[in-house]
Amino acid sequence: SIKENKAEQQAINAVPGIKDNETRASEWGKNYPRQYDTYMQTRKSEDITDVLKQDPALVVMWAGYPFSKDYNKPRGHYYALEDNINTLRTGAPVDKITGPLPTACWTCKSPDVPRLMKRDGELEFFTGKWAKYGDEVVNTIGCGDCHDNQTMKLTLTREYLKRGLDAEGSLKTADATHQDMRSLVCAQCHSEYYFKKTEWDDKGTKKTAMVVTFPWNKGFAAEKMEAYYDELNFSDWTHQLSKTPMLKAQHPDYETFVTGVHSRNGLACADCHMPYVREGGVKYSSHKVGSPLDNIANTCLNCHKGTEKEFRATIDKKLARKNELAKIASDVLAKAHLEAAKAWEAGATEEEMKAALQDIRHGQWRWDYAVAGHGAFFHAPEEILRTLGGSINLGQDARLKIRIVLAKHNAVDYVAPDFSTKEKAQALVGMDYGKLVEEKKTFLNGLRQEWIKQGEAKGIYDPESRKDMKLKTSYN
Amino acid sequence: SIKENKAEQQAINAVPGIKDNETRASEWGKNYPRQYDTYMQTRKSEDITDVLKQDPALVVMWAGYPFSKDYNKPRGHYYALEDNINTLRTGAPVDKITGPLPTACWTCKSPDVPRLMKRDGELEFFTGKWAKYGDEVVNTIGCGDCHDNQTMKLTLTREYLKRGLDAEGSLKTADATHQDMRSLVCAQCHSEYYFKKTEWDDKGTKKTAMVVTFPWNKGFAAEKMEAYYDELNFSDWTHQLSKTPMLKAQHPDYETFVTGVHSRNGLACADCHMPYVREGGVKYSSHKVGSPLDNIANTCLNCHKGTEKEFRATIDKKLARKNELAKIASDVLAKAHLEAAKAWEAGATEEEMKAALQDIRHGQWRWDYAVAGHGAFFHAPEEILRTLGGSINLGQDARLKIRIVLAKHNAVDYVAPDFSTKEKAQALVGMDYGKLVEEKKTFLNGLRQEWIKQGEAKGIYDPESRKDMKLKTSYN
Amino acid sequence: MKYLAIFLVVAVVAVFANLVHESKMLSYLSSDPKVCITCHTMNTHYDTWQHSSHRNRATCVDCHLPRDSFVNKMLAKARDGYHHSLAMTLKTYGPNLRISNDAARRIQDNCISCHRETVSQMLTNSALYDKVEDGRVQMGRPCWQCHRDVPHGTMRNLMATQNNFINKVL
Ligand SMILES: [Ca+2]
Ligand SMILES: [Ca+2]
């Protein structure tokens, strides 16, 4: 009522009292119940969408790389840590030093990460295997990832973002405005990265850190990052079938967003993904970071006229356009890998294959850049379609070159085998999927349970953060 | 002052007194001086931009078709008739029955066309060679193309548009609103067309008309029109090099515009290309149909915030994206034609080539659809980039298939020759350009001059409409 | 039943009286824009108007209420006043208010009445057609399809005017 509104307008601005290094959201939430409640609602986005099943070509394209084992669409922040631990990508370590992945894989999953970086130093944090910190990284993405505990100001808790921004140059960290910060807190994680091998000296001991690094020195565009990687002669892995030195793009959400119309009009991620909501006379940011389409009335319609239905239709159309070109590209690239494998088998030389492999590297990079950011079809539709057009061209160029090699080795009629289901594709690349799942389950029932207990014992783990968690994976 | 304004207002509302079938703009202009003055300013857009020079691949892609001889970017409506007569495409007829082109080529160049359609009947109008009406189609695009002479209401003077709209179905002619009409008058000409061969009976004599027809029955998208043409087994010509039954897309401005964001928000062509301007106290429609960028303040900035510089930058970026993919596509397709020619030469069979030629047909159609509307990169950037992505894929698919055929005929190493300049490309397709120009000049100094004189004699020609006209062509 | 009826009547009167008091409803009879912002839901619109070219040219009622006759004006005012009060009390409104068809028609009439000279050619043009895009408004096309910023700007969420009239929790 009108009277209530007046009262509510006054009842605000409680003074925070949050301990340093507090990583438990429920503790912060005591002071900020509205933000906490909405934050906890990210668990409503709980469905697993298996991308490898949707487009099995990806299994072929990533052969020899963890992504070929398991890759899903993102869910709510509530699940970030859980999914990281459950994915087949992180494998089944049995102790602190078994792999396959490095500590860096925790980086974007928890506020325990900045805590550990402070405690152990950034280089030590990035040294060793993932399992090393299993009993320390115990809370999913939370307040401490984005806020300063003293002032509640938005803050960057990851140094590598600051280094990335400063190297890129168009927005130096020191110049970031409040509105910029409403995007940059997201850019800490929603950006393309690679692990930079860094030798360092720990009081006399030589160690090797795998430091999360943003490849931004030459710019944000697909071609610019490609040039950066080429110059370093960097590759994420060598493709199992085609032997191409490959690049993997991971969610360049921020980099593509800035090319889009909303960024050019001054919007930040939080404008759509954390819109202001009103309760009585009070407004606050919804911390239910998720699809803005769940709340079109309070996001799009703040600035646009039209109906929810119209906006859904517009977005569907954009998605369909992206999917059309992305599907062409993945089909072309998967075939290129298989045809290259055949060429090697038929006796092709490195010299003969070199140019084609370079095309595969660049073509697949562009495709990945365009699709790995799941929102980019909307954030930056034109840039994405442009990049996919380039990807298709390079992929086909590679196939043309390989076809000539095949002809020279008497295999001009080779037809790539069928990879139309996830199972067929996994069989093609010789993956023992059953075994991966078995090992993973052993890990989940064993070491993983230990981690929870140890976290609890140390008093850093927040049981609230996994309340009613159900095991949902692509394989169970 | 207010007094002045009132006076001006009365002048503008004067009752028109325009004769039926009046095609001379200066006569209409006596009643509507503001509209006439701005209309005459379309002559300020006078520069010829030779597209074949910009991208010589087009000469190869259109080999055997008039477009390979001469193709420029559009200029102002003031030049429509002039350019139609001057282009090498219309050749050098010597009398009323020499070709190469049909009467249909006048269709979108003059208000004399609806006059003749009324006088002779639509089918008679579309029968015979272009030169047949050289002394009747004498005034460039003018008032009578868009307005009713009694009421000044916007009106559709071309029946084929009505047939097209009704067949397509999403906007039936009878349902067109005032705002729709502000686009539909343009759609009479700014649409993709083909000449439908139509046998008819002229009081006992069998005649064949080439009727301008819009291929819209299945929809406006590139794929839909393609399906329409495929179903009819229609082709505009058979490619000189690759022997492909080709399709030519001409300026699908309207069809692509409707997929874009401005159309979805209810805008019409006239909103940007004929913005309201204010003189004294009254707003009227600028009839200087041209680039809205000449008047950003009255167009974009009327609805958008921002600076002229920002809008120019946005548009440049869109253009660069389109150009990037369009250049890839034209390069791929030109090579496909040359490689196909080589395959034929090496002894390929129809059976071997069939699938590849189908890919060329579809790939080039999509490219043409995307680029032939010169504003589509802005009107509908996403649809254009999507279509170009598909074009590149099909073009490369064709090349892959042809490469296999080449391999079978011992020509796997064939490299397409250089077509990097207009001259080289014309030489490649064996065009005697010098001769074309000579013949054209003879025509321009001979028959063409006759036409003007006869028009004058008949009292239908408006000398004002060519006041200070300078001969500008790509070849002089 | 009888008691229930009496209770209901009393309740309705009480609610209404409270409403009249709390919302300073009687002040609605004035044409001072400040009247409209007795409800915080109108703050954004007040604020955007106040920063607009029309600040010194037209008040809320100049655009939003009929200007043809005093009776129509008062009738519309009563209707809107009732509707808005009810919505305010029951909180049936969302973060973005949308102009009603009736109100759109009135506004357009008012734009035209002030700018009749300027738009006379447009009126003449539109008079030629029966089928128009937007049947709600005179001329078939709202002025604010082009003049998108007049006078409220394009962003009108009730929380859009930062910190002015509504407190942000921290
Ligand atoms: Ca990467
Ligand atoms: Ca055509």
GROMACS .gro file of C-alpha atoms in nm, chain B residues 82-439:
model
  358
  558GLU     CA    1   1.961   0.758  -6.906
  559ASP     CA    2   2.157   0.472  -6.750
  560ASN     CA    3   1.921   0.216  -6.895
  561ILE     CA    4   1.987   0.355  -7.240
  562ASN     CA    5   2.359   0.404  -7.191
  563THR     CA    6   2.451   0.072  -7.036
  564LEU     CA    7   2.630  -0.179  -7.258
  565ARG     CA    8   2.372  -0.429  -7.131
  566THR     CA    9   2.102  -0.286  -7.356
  567GLY     CA   10   2.334  -0.315  -7.653
  568ALA     CA   11   2.310  -0.124  -7.977
  569PRO     CA   12   1.985  -0.179  -8.163
  570VAL     CA   13   1.958  -0.024  -8.507
  571ASP     CA   14   1.582  -0.029  -8.547
  572LYS     CA   15   1.264  -0.122  -8.360
  573ILE     CA   16   1.318  -0.496  -8.384
  574THR     CA   17   1.685  -0.550  -8.310
  575GLY     CA   18   1.772  -0.677  -7.964
  576PRO     CA   19   1.926  -0.797  -7.755
  577LEU     CA   20   1.685  -0.716  -7.477
  578PRO     CA   21   1.305  -0.719  -7.447
  579THR     CA   22   1.067  -0.428  -7.381
  580ALA     CA   23   1.052  -0.542  -7.020
  581CYS     CA   24   1.378  -0.358  -6.963
  582TRP     CA   25   1.193  -0.027  -6.966
  583THR     CA   26   0.957  -0.139  -6.693
  584CYS     CA   27   1.119   0.030  -6.399
  585LYS     CA   28   1.261   0.336  -6.557
  586SER     CA   29   0.976   0.567  -6.644
  587PRO     CA   30   0.617   0.679  -6.585
  588ASP     CA   31   0.568   0.635  -6.959
  589VAL     CA   32   0.552   0.266  -6.883
  590PRO     CA   33   0.218   0.265  -6.699
  591ARG     CA   34   0.095   0.501  -6.969
  592LEU     CA   35   0.190   0.253  -7.240
  593MET     CA   36   0.054  -0.041  -7.044
  594LYS     CA   37  -0.277   0.137  -7.031
  595ARG     CA   38  -0.265   0.237  -7.397
  596ASP     CA   39  -0.145  -0.090  -7.551
  597GLY     CA   40  -0.240  -0.341  -7.284
  598GLU     CA   41   0.005  -0.511  -7.047
  599LEU     CA   42   0.074  -0.809  -7.272
  600GLU     CA   43   0.143  -0.597  -7.578
  601PHE     CA   44   0.371  -0.382  -7.366
  602PHE     CA   45   0.576  -0.686  -7.272
  603THR     CA   46   0.600  -0.812  -7.629
  604GLY     CA   47   0.889  -0.732  -7.861
  605LYS     CA   48   1.234  -0.588  -7.831
  606TRP     CA   49   1.346  -0.304  -7.611
  607ALA     CA   50   1.395  -0.068  -7.907
  608LYS     CA   51   1.026  -0.094  -7.990
  609TYR     CA   52   0.943   0.172  -7.730
  610GLY     CA   53   1.253   0.388  -7.763
  611ASP     CA   54   1.052   0.683  -7.884
  612GLU     CA   55   0.776   0.637  -7.626
  613VAL     CA   56   0.963   0.585  -7.300
  614VAL     CA   57   1.122   0.926  -7.279
  615ASN     CA   58   1.093   1.057  -6.923
  616THR     CA   59   1.284   0.922  -6.626
  617ILE     CA   60   1.112   0.793  -6.311
  618GLY     CA   61   0.863   1.058  -6.208
  619CYS     CA   62   0.552   1.154  -6.022
  620GLY     CA   63   0.329   0.928  -6.232
  621ASP     CA   64   0.515   0.621  -6.111
  622CYS     CA   65   0.398   0.662  -5.754
  623HIS     CA   66   0.105   0.904  -5.749
  624ASP     CA   67  -0.250   0.915  -5.872
  625ASN     CA   68  -0.285   1.226  -6.086
  626GLN     CA   69  -0.637   1.307  -5.956
  627THR     CA   70  -0.584   1.272  -5.583
  628MET     CA   71  -0.205   1.254  -5.537
  629LYS     CA   72  -0.266   0.936  -5.341
  630LEU     CA   73   0.017   0.686  -5.349
  631THR     CA   74  -0.079   0.425  -5.601
  632LEU     CA   75   0.058   0.107  -5.751
  633THR     CA   76   0.107   0.158  -6.121
  634ARG     CA   77   0.246  -0.189  -6.190
  635GLU     CA   78   0.005  -0.484  -6.184
  636TYR     CA   79   0.283  -0.742  -6.145
  637LEU     CA   80   0.352  -0.613  -5.794
  638LYS     CA   81  -0.008  -0.669  -5.694
  639ARG     CA   82   0.006  -1.021  -5.837
  640GLY     CA   83   0.330  -1.084  -5.652
  641LEU     CA   84   0.201  -0.962  -5.317
  642ASP     CA   85  -0.120  -1.160  -5.344
  643ALA     CA   86   0.068  -1.476  -5.435
  644GLU     CA   87   0.310  -1.433  -5.146
  645GLY     CA   88   0.026  -1.371  -4.910
  646SER     CA   89   0.172  -1.203  -4.601
  647LEU     CA   90   0.049  -0.863  -4.714
  648LYS     CA   91  -0.234  -0.876  -4.965
  649THR     CA   92  -0.261  -0.572  -5.188
  650ALA     CA   93  -0.611  -0.503  -5.067
  651ASP     CA   94  -0.493  -0.483  -4.706
  652ALA     CA   95  -0.214  -0.232  -4.762
  653THR     CA   96  -0.223   0.057  -4.517
  654HIS     CA   97  -0.102   0.410  -4.573
  655GLN     CA   98   0.225   0.317  -4.410
  656ASP     CA   99   0.257   0.004  -4.627
  657MET     CA  100   0.209   0.217  -4.936
  658ARG     CA  101   0.508   0.423  -4.832
  659SER     CA  102   0.711   0.107  -4.903
  660LEU     CA  103   0.507  -0.056  -5.175
  661VAL     CA  104   0.550   0.224  -5.426
  662CYS     CA  105   0.920   0.145  -5.404
  663ALA     CA  106   0.864  -0.231  -5.417
  664GLN     CA  107   0.722  -0.188  -5.767
  665CYS     CA  108   1.080  -0.158  -5.884
  666HIS     CA  109   1.307  -0.245  -5.593
  667SER     CA  110   1.232  -0.616  -5.604
  668GLU     CA  111   1.374  -0.932  -5.760
  669TYR     CA  112   1.209  -1.018  -6.091
  670TYR     CA  113   1.227  -1.250  -6.385
  671PHE     CA  114   1.075  -1.242  -6.731
  672LYS     CA  115   0.800  -1.497  -6.759
  673LYS     CA  116   0.759  -1.621  -7.113
  674THR     CA  117   0.388  -1.585  -7.184
  675GLU     CA  118   0.220  -1.691  -7.508
  676TRP     CA  119  -0.084  -1.483  -7.587
  677ASP     CA  120  -0.329  -1.430  -7.864
  678ASP     CA  121  -0.354  -1.083  -8.018
  679LYS     CA  122  -0.674  -1.103  -8.217
  680GLY     CA  123  -0.561  -1.416  -8.394
  681THR     CA  124  -0.187  -1.349  -8.401
  682LYS     CA  125   0.023  -1.563  -8.165
  683LYS     CA  126   0.260  -1.347  -7.969
  684THR     CA  127   0.512  -1.407  -7.692
  685ALA     CA  128   0.536  -1.163  -7.407
  686MET     CA  129   0.822  -1.148  -7.157
  687VAL     CA  130   0.626  -1.044  -6.851
  688VAL     CA  131   0.803  -0.897  -6.548
  689THR     CA  132   0.710  -1.135  -6.265
  690PHE     CA  133   0.806  -1.151  -5.899
  691PRO     CA  134   0.904  -1.504  -5.788
  692TRP     CA  135   0.731  -1.474  -5.454
  693ASN     CA  136   0.479  -1.757  -5.448
  694LYS     CA  137   0.672  -1.953  -5.186
  695GLY     CA  138   0.803  -1.657  -4.989
  696PHE     CA  139   1.066  -1.383  -4.987
  697ALA     CA  140   1.372  -1.570  -4.856
  698ALA     CA  141   1.654  -1.672  -5.091
  699GLU     CA  142   1.574  -2.040  -5.037
  700LYS     CA  143   1.206  -1.987  -5.109
  701MET     CA  144   1.261  -1.811  -5.439
  702GLU     CA  145   1.521  -2.071  -5.531
  703ALA     CA  146   1.263  -2.342  -5.473
  704TYR     CA  147   1.018  -2.149  -5.688
  705TYR     CA  148   1.262  -2.129  -5.977
  706ASP     CA  149   1.374  -2.489  -5.937
  707GLU     CA  150   1.017  -2.606  -5.953
  708LEU     CA  151   0.968  -2.418  -6.280
  709ASN     CA  152   1.299  -2.544  -6.407
  710PHE     CA  153   1.367  -2.181  -6.487
  711SER     CA  154   1.704  -2.036  -6.571
  712ASP     CA  155   1.804  -1.688  -6.682
  713TRP     CA  156   2.088  -1.820  -6.894
  714THR     CA  157   2.331  -2.103  -6.933
  715HIS     CA  158   2.672  -2.014  -6.807
  716GLN     CA  159   2.924  -1.978  -7.082
  717LEU     CA  160   3.206  -2.150  -6.895
  718SER     CA  161   3.052  -2.398  -6.656
  719LYS     CA  162   2.735  -2.466  -6.858
  720THR     CA  163   2.531  -2.419  -6.540
  721PRO     CA  164   2.166  -2.322  -6.580
  722MET     CA  165   2.195  -1.998  -6.385
  723LEU     CA  166   1.970  -1.764  -6.192
  724LYS     CA  167   2.023  -1.391  -6.171
  725ALA     CA  168   1.902  -1.199  -5.867
  726GLN     CA  169   1.818  -0.835  -5.916
  727HIS     CA  170   1.786  -0.594  -5.624
  728PRO     CA  171   1.559  -0.780  -5.378
  729ASP     CA  172   1.548  -0.459  -5.172
  730TYR     CA  173   1.194  -0.501  -5.051
  731GLU     CA  174   1.218  -0.873  -4.981
  732THR     CA  175   1.525  -0.838  -4.766
  733PHE     CA  176   1.412  -0.516  -4.598
  734VAL     CA  177   1.110  -0.691  -4.449
  735THR     CA  178   1.336  -0.930  -4.255
  736GLY     CA  179   1.519  -0.646  -4.086
  737VAL     CA  180   1.477  -0.467  -3.758
  738HIS     CA  181   1.341  -0.146  -3.906
  739SER     CA  182   1.067  -0.318  -4.096
  740ARG     CA  183   0.973  -0.518  -3.788
  741ASN     CA  184   0.939  -0.187  -3.609
  742GLY     CA  185   0.696  -0.055  -3.864
  743LEU     CA  186   0.919   0.167  -4.073
  744ALA     CA  187   0.868   0.222  -4.443
  745CYS     CA  188   1.121   0.307  -4.714
  746ALA     CA  189   0.999   0.664  -4.727
  747ASP     CA  190   1.078   0.714  -4.358
  748CYS     CA  191   1.449   0.711  -4.434
  749HIS     CA  192   1.473   0.776  -4.805
  750MET     CA  193   1.211   1.052  -4.819
  751PRO     CA  194   1.224   1.202  -4.469
  752TYR     CA  195   1.005   1.490  -4.369
  753VAL     CA  196   1.179   1.821  -4.398
  754ARG     CA  197   1.055   2.147  -4.262
  755GLU     CA  198   1.025   2.466  -4.458
  756GLY     CA  199   0.860   2.752  -4.283
  757GLY     CA  200   0.598   2.599  -4.061
  758VAL     CA  201   0.521   2.298  -4.273
  759LYS     CA  202   0.671   1.952  -4.298
  760TYR     CA  203   0.668   1.780  -4.636
  761SER     CA  204   0.833   1.471  -4.784
  762SER     CA  205   1.174   1.524  -4.934
  763HIS     CA  206   1.167   1.379  -5.284
  764LYS     CA  207   1.543   1.362  -5.303
  765VAL     CA  208   1.542   0.985  -5.286
  766GLY     CA  209   1.899   0.891  -5.211
  767SER     CA  210   2.130   0.788  -4.932
  768PRO     CA  211   1.982   0.864  -4.590
  769LEU     CA  212   2.337   0.927  -4.479
  770ASP     CA  213   2.326   1.257  -4.663
  771ASN     CA  214   2.078   1.368  -4.400
  772ILE     CA  215   2.138   1.169  -4.085
  773ALA     CA  216   1.990   1.442  -3.870
  774ASN     CA  217   1.646   1.410  -4.029
  775THR     CA  218   1.652   1.034  -4.061
  776CYS     CA  219   1.843   0.829  -3.804
  777LEU     CA  220   1.869   1.098  -3.541
  778ASN     CA  221   1.499   1.161  -3.550
  779CYS     CA  222   1.455   0.826  -3.377
  780HIS     CA  223   1.797   0.749  -3.236
  781LYS     CA  224   2.033   0.923  -3.000
  782GLY     CA  225   2.393   0.954  -3.099
  783THR     CA  226   2.611   1.148  -3.336
  784GLU     CA  227   2.639   1.140  -3.713
  785LYS     CA  228   2.987   1.005  -3.671
  786GLU     CA  229   2.867   0.711  -3.465
  787PHE     CA  230   2.601   0.622  -3.718
  788ARG     CA  231   2.848   0.638  -4.002
  789ALA     CA  232   3.083   0.412  -3.811
  790THR     CA  233   2.806   0.161  -3.743
  791ILE     CA  234   2.711   0.149  -4.107
  792ASP     CA  235   3.072   0.118  -4.220
  793LYS     CA  236   3.114  -0.179  -3.992
  794LYS     CA  237   2.807  -0.348  -4.137
  795LEU     CA  238   2.927  -0.282  -4.489
  796ALA     CA  239   3.272  -0.421  -4.413
  797ARG     CA  240   3.122  -0.743  -4.276
  798LYS     CA  241   2.909  -0.791  -4.585
  799ASN     CA  242   3.196  -0.709  -4.817
  800GLU     CA  243   3.419  -0.959  -4.643
  801LEU     CA  244   3.185  -1.253  -4.698
  802ALA     CA  245   3.072  -1.132  -5.041
  803LYS     CA  246   3.432  -1.117  -5.161
  804ILE     CA  247   3.499  -1.470  -5.039
  805ALA     CA  248   3.184  -1.594  -5.212
  806SER     CA  249   3.254  -1.428  -5.546
  807ASP     CA  250   3.610  -1.557  -5.547
  808VAL     CA  251   3.495  -1.911  -5.471
  809LEU     CA  252   3.219  -1.903  -5.732
  810ALA     CA  253   3.431  -1.757  -6.009
  811LYS     CA  254   3.685  -2.033  -5.948
  812ALA     CA  255   3.409  -2.291  -5.949
  813HIS     CA  256   3.303  -2.178  -6.296
  814LEU     CA  257   3.657  -2.187  -6.429
  815GLU     CA  258   3.727  -2.524  -6.274
  816ALA     CA  259   3.405  -2.661  -6.418
  817ALA     CA  260   3.507  -2.532  -6.762
  818LYS     CA  261   3.834  -2.717  -6.722
  819ALA     CA  262   3.650  -3.034  -6.622
  820TRP     CA  263   3.434  -3.019  -6.934
  821GLU     CA  264   3.743  -2.961  -7.140
  822ALA     CA  265   3.912  -3.260  -6.980
  823GLY     CA  266   3.619  -3.474  -7.081
  824ALA     CA  267   3.378  -3.475  -6.790
  825THR     CA  268   3.031  -3.618  -6.851
  826GLU     CA  269   2.699  -3.450  -6.774
  827GLU     CA  270   2.636  -3.716  -6.513
  828GLU     CA  271   2.964  -3.638  -6.339
  829MET     CA  272   2.898  -3.266  -6.339
  830LYS     CA  273   2.532  -3.250  -6.252
  831ALA     CA  274   2.555  -3.227  -5.874
  832ALA     CA  275   2.833  -2.970  -5.887
  833LEU     CA  276   2.643  -2.750  -6.130
  834GLN     CA  277   2.338  -2.757  -5.906
  835ASP     CA  278   2.559  -2.632  -5.622
  836ILE     CA  279   2.694  -2.354  -5.842
  837ARG     CA  280   2.343  -2.253  -5.941
  838HIS     CA  281   2.227  -2.234  -5.583
  839GLY     CA  282   2.546  -2.088  -5.443
  840GLN     CA  283   2.561  -1.804  -5.694
  841TRP     CA  284   2.191  -1.734  -5.656
  842ARG     CA  285   2.238  -1.682  -5.283
  843TRP     CA  286   2.539  -1.461  -5.328
  844ASP     CA  287   2.352  -1.252  -5.583
  845TYR     CA  288   2.043  -1.229  -5.363
  846ALA     CA  289   2.263  -1.098  -5.084
  847VAL     CA  290   2.456  -0.838  -5.280
  848ALA     CA  291   2.222  -0.722  -5.558
  849GLY     CA  292   2.022  -0.512  -5.312
  850HIS     CA  293   2.280  -0.245  -5.245
  851GLY     CA  294   2.125  -0.136  -4.918
  852ALA     CA  295   2.056  -0.482  -4.780
  853PHE     CA  296   2.379  -0.488  -4.579
  854PHE     CA  297   2.209  -0.222  -4.369
  855HIS     CA  298   1.840  -0.307  -4.411
  856ALA     CA  299   1.889  -0.672  -4.319
  857PRO     CA  300   2.245  -0.743  -4.214
  858GLU     CA  301   2.181  -1.075  -4.046
  859GLU     CA  302   1.976  -1.222  -4.326
  860ILE     CA  303   2.244  -1.113  -4.572
  861LEU     CA  304   2.530  -1.265  -4.374
  862ARG     CA  305   2.337  -1.586  -4.328
  863THR     CA  306   2.268  -1.608  -4.700
  864LEU     CA  307   2.631  -1.539  -4.786
  865GLY     CA  308   2.744  -1.811  -4.544
  866GLY     CA  309   2.524  -2.056  -4.733
  867SER     CA  310   2.656  -1.930  -5.064
  868ILE     CA  311   3.017  -1.985  -4.965
  869ASN     CA  312   2.937  -2.336  -4.850
  870LEU     CA  313   2.761  -2.431  -5.172
  871GLY     CA  314   3.030  -2.275  -5.389
  872GLN     CA  315   3.299  -2.469  -5.209
  873ASP     CA  316   3.092  -2.787  -5.222
  874ALA     CA  317   3.079  -2.746  -5.597
  875ARG     CA  318   3.454  -2.701  -5.614
  876LEU     CA  319   3.510  -3.015  -5.407
  877LYS     CA  320   3.292  -3.218  -5.639
  878ILE     CA  321   3.457  -3.073  -5.948
  879ARG     CA  322   3.798  -3.144  -5.805
  880ILE     CA  323   3.711  -3.511  -5.785
  881VAL     CA  324   3.598  -3.502  -6.146
  882LEU     CA  325   3.920  -3.323  -6.242
  883ALA     CA  326   4.117  -3.594  -6.067
  884LYS     CA  327   3.939  -3.860  -6.269
  885HIS     CA  328   4.029  -3.679  -6.587
  886ASN     CA  329   4.392  -3.629  -6.494
  887ALA     CA  330   4.368  -3.262  -6.419
  888VAL     CA  331   4.375  -3.268  -6.039
  889ASP     CA  332   4.639  -2.996  -6.026
  890TYR     CA  333   4.446  -2.744  -6.233
  891VAL     CA  334   4.473  -2.392  -6.101
  892ALA     CA  335   4.216  -2.137  -6.219
  893PRO     CA  336   4.372  -1.847  -6.411
  894ASP     CA  337   4.402  -1.496  -6.276
  895PHE     CA  338   4.091  -1.278  -6.296
  896SER     CA  339   4.208  -0.997  -6.075
  897THR     CA  340   4.123  -0.709  -6.309
  898LYS     CA  341   3.820  -0.637  -6.521
  899GLU     CA  342   4.034  -0.659  -6.835
  900LYS     CA  343   4.185  -0.994  -6.745
  901ALA     CA  344   3.844  -1.134  -6.658
  902GLN     CA  345   3.691  -1.009  -6.983
  903ALA     CA  346   3.977  -1.160  -7.180
  904LEU     CA  347   3.922  -1.489  -6.996
  905VAL     CA  348   3.563  -1.509  -7.111
  906GLY     CA  349   3.656  -1.391  -7.461
  907MET     CA  350   3.459  -1.069  -7.461
  908ASP     CA  351   3.534  -0.814  -7.735
  909TYR     CA  352   3.479  -0.514  -7.510
  910GLY     CA  353   3.613  -0.257  -7.757
  911LYS     CA  354   3.358  -0.364  -8.014
  912LEU     CA  355   3.070  -0.342  -7.766
  913VAL     CA  356   3.169   0.015  -7.681
  914GLU     CA  357   3.204   0.116  -8.044
  915GLU     CA  358   2.862  -0.019  -8.135
   0.00000   0.00000   0.00000
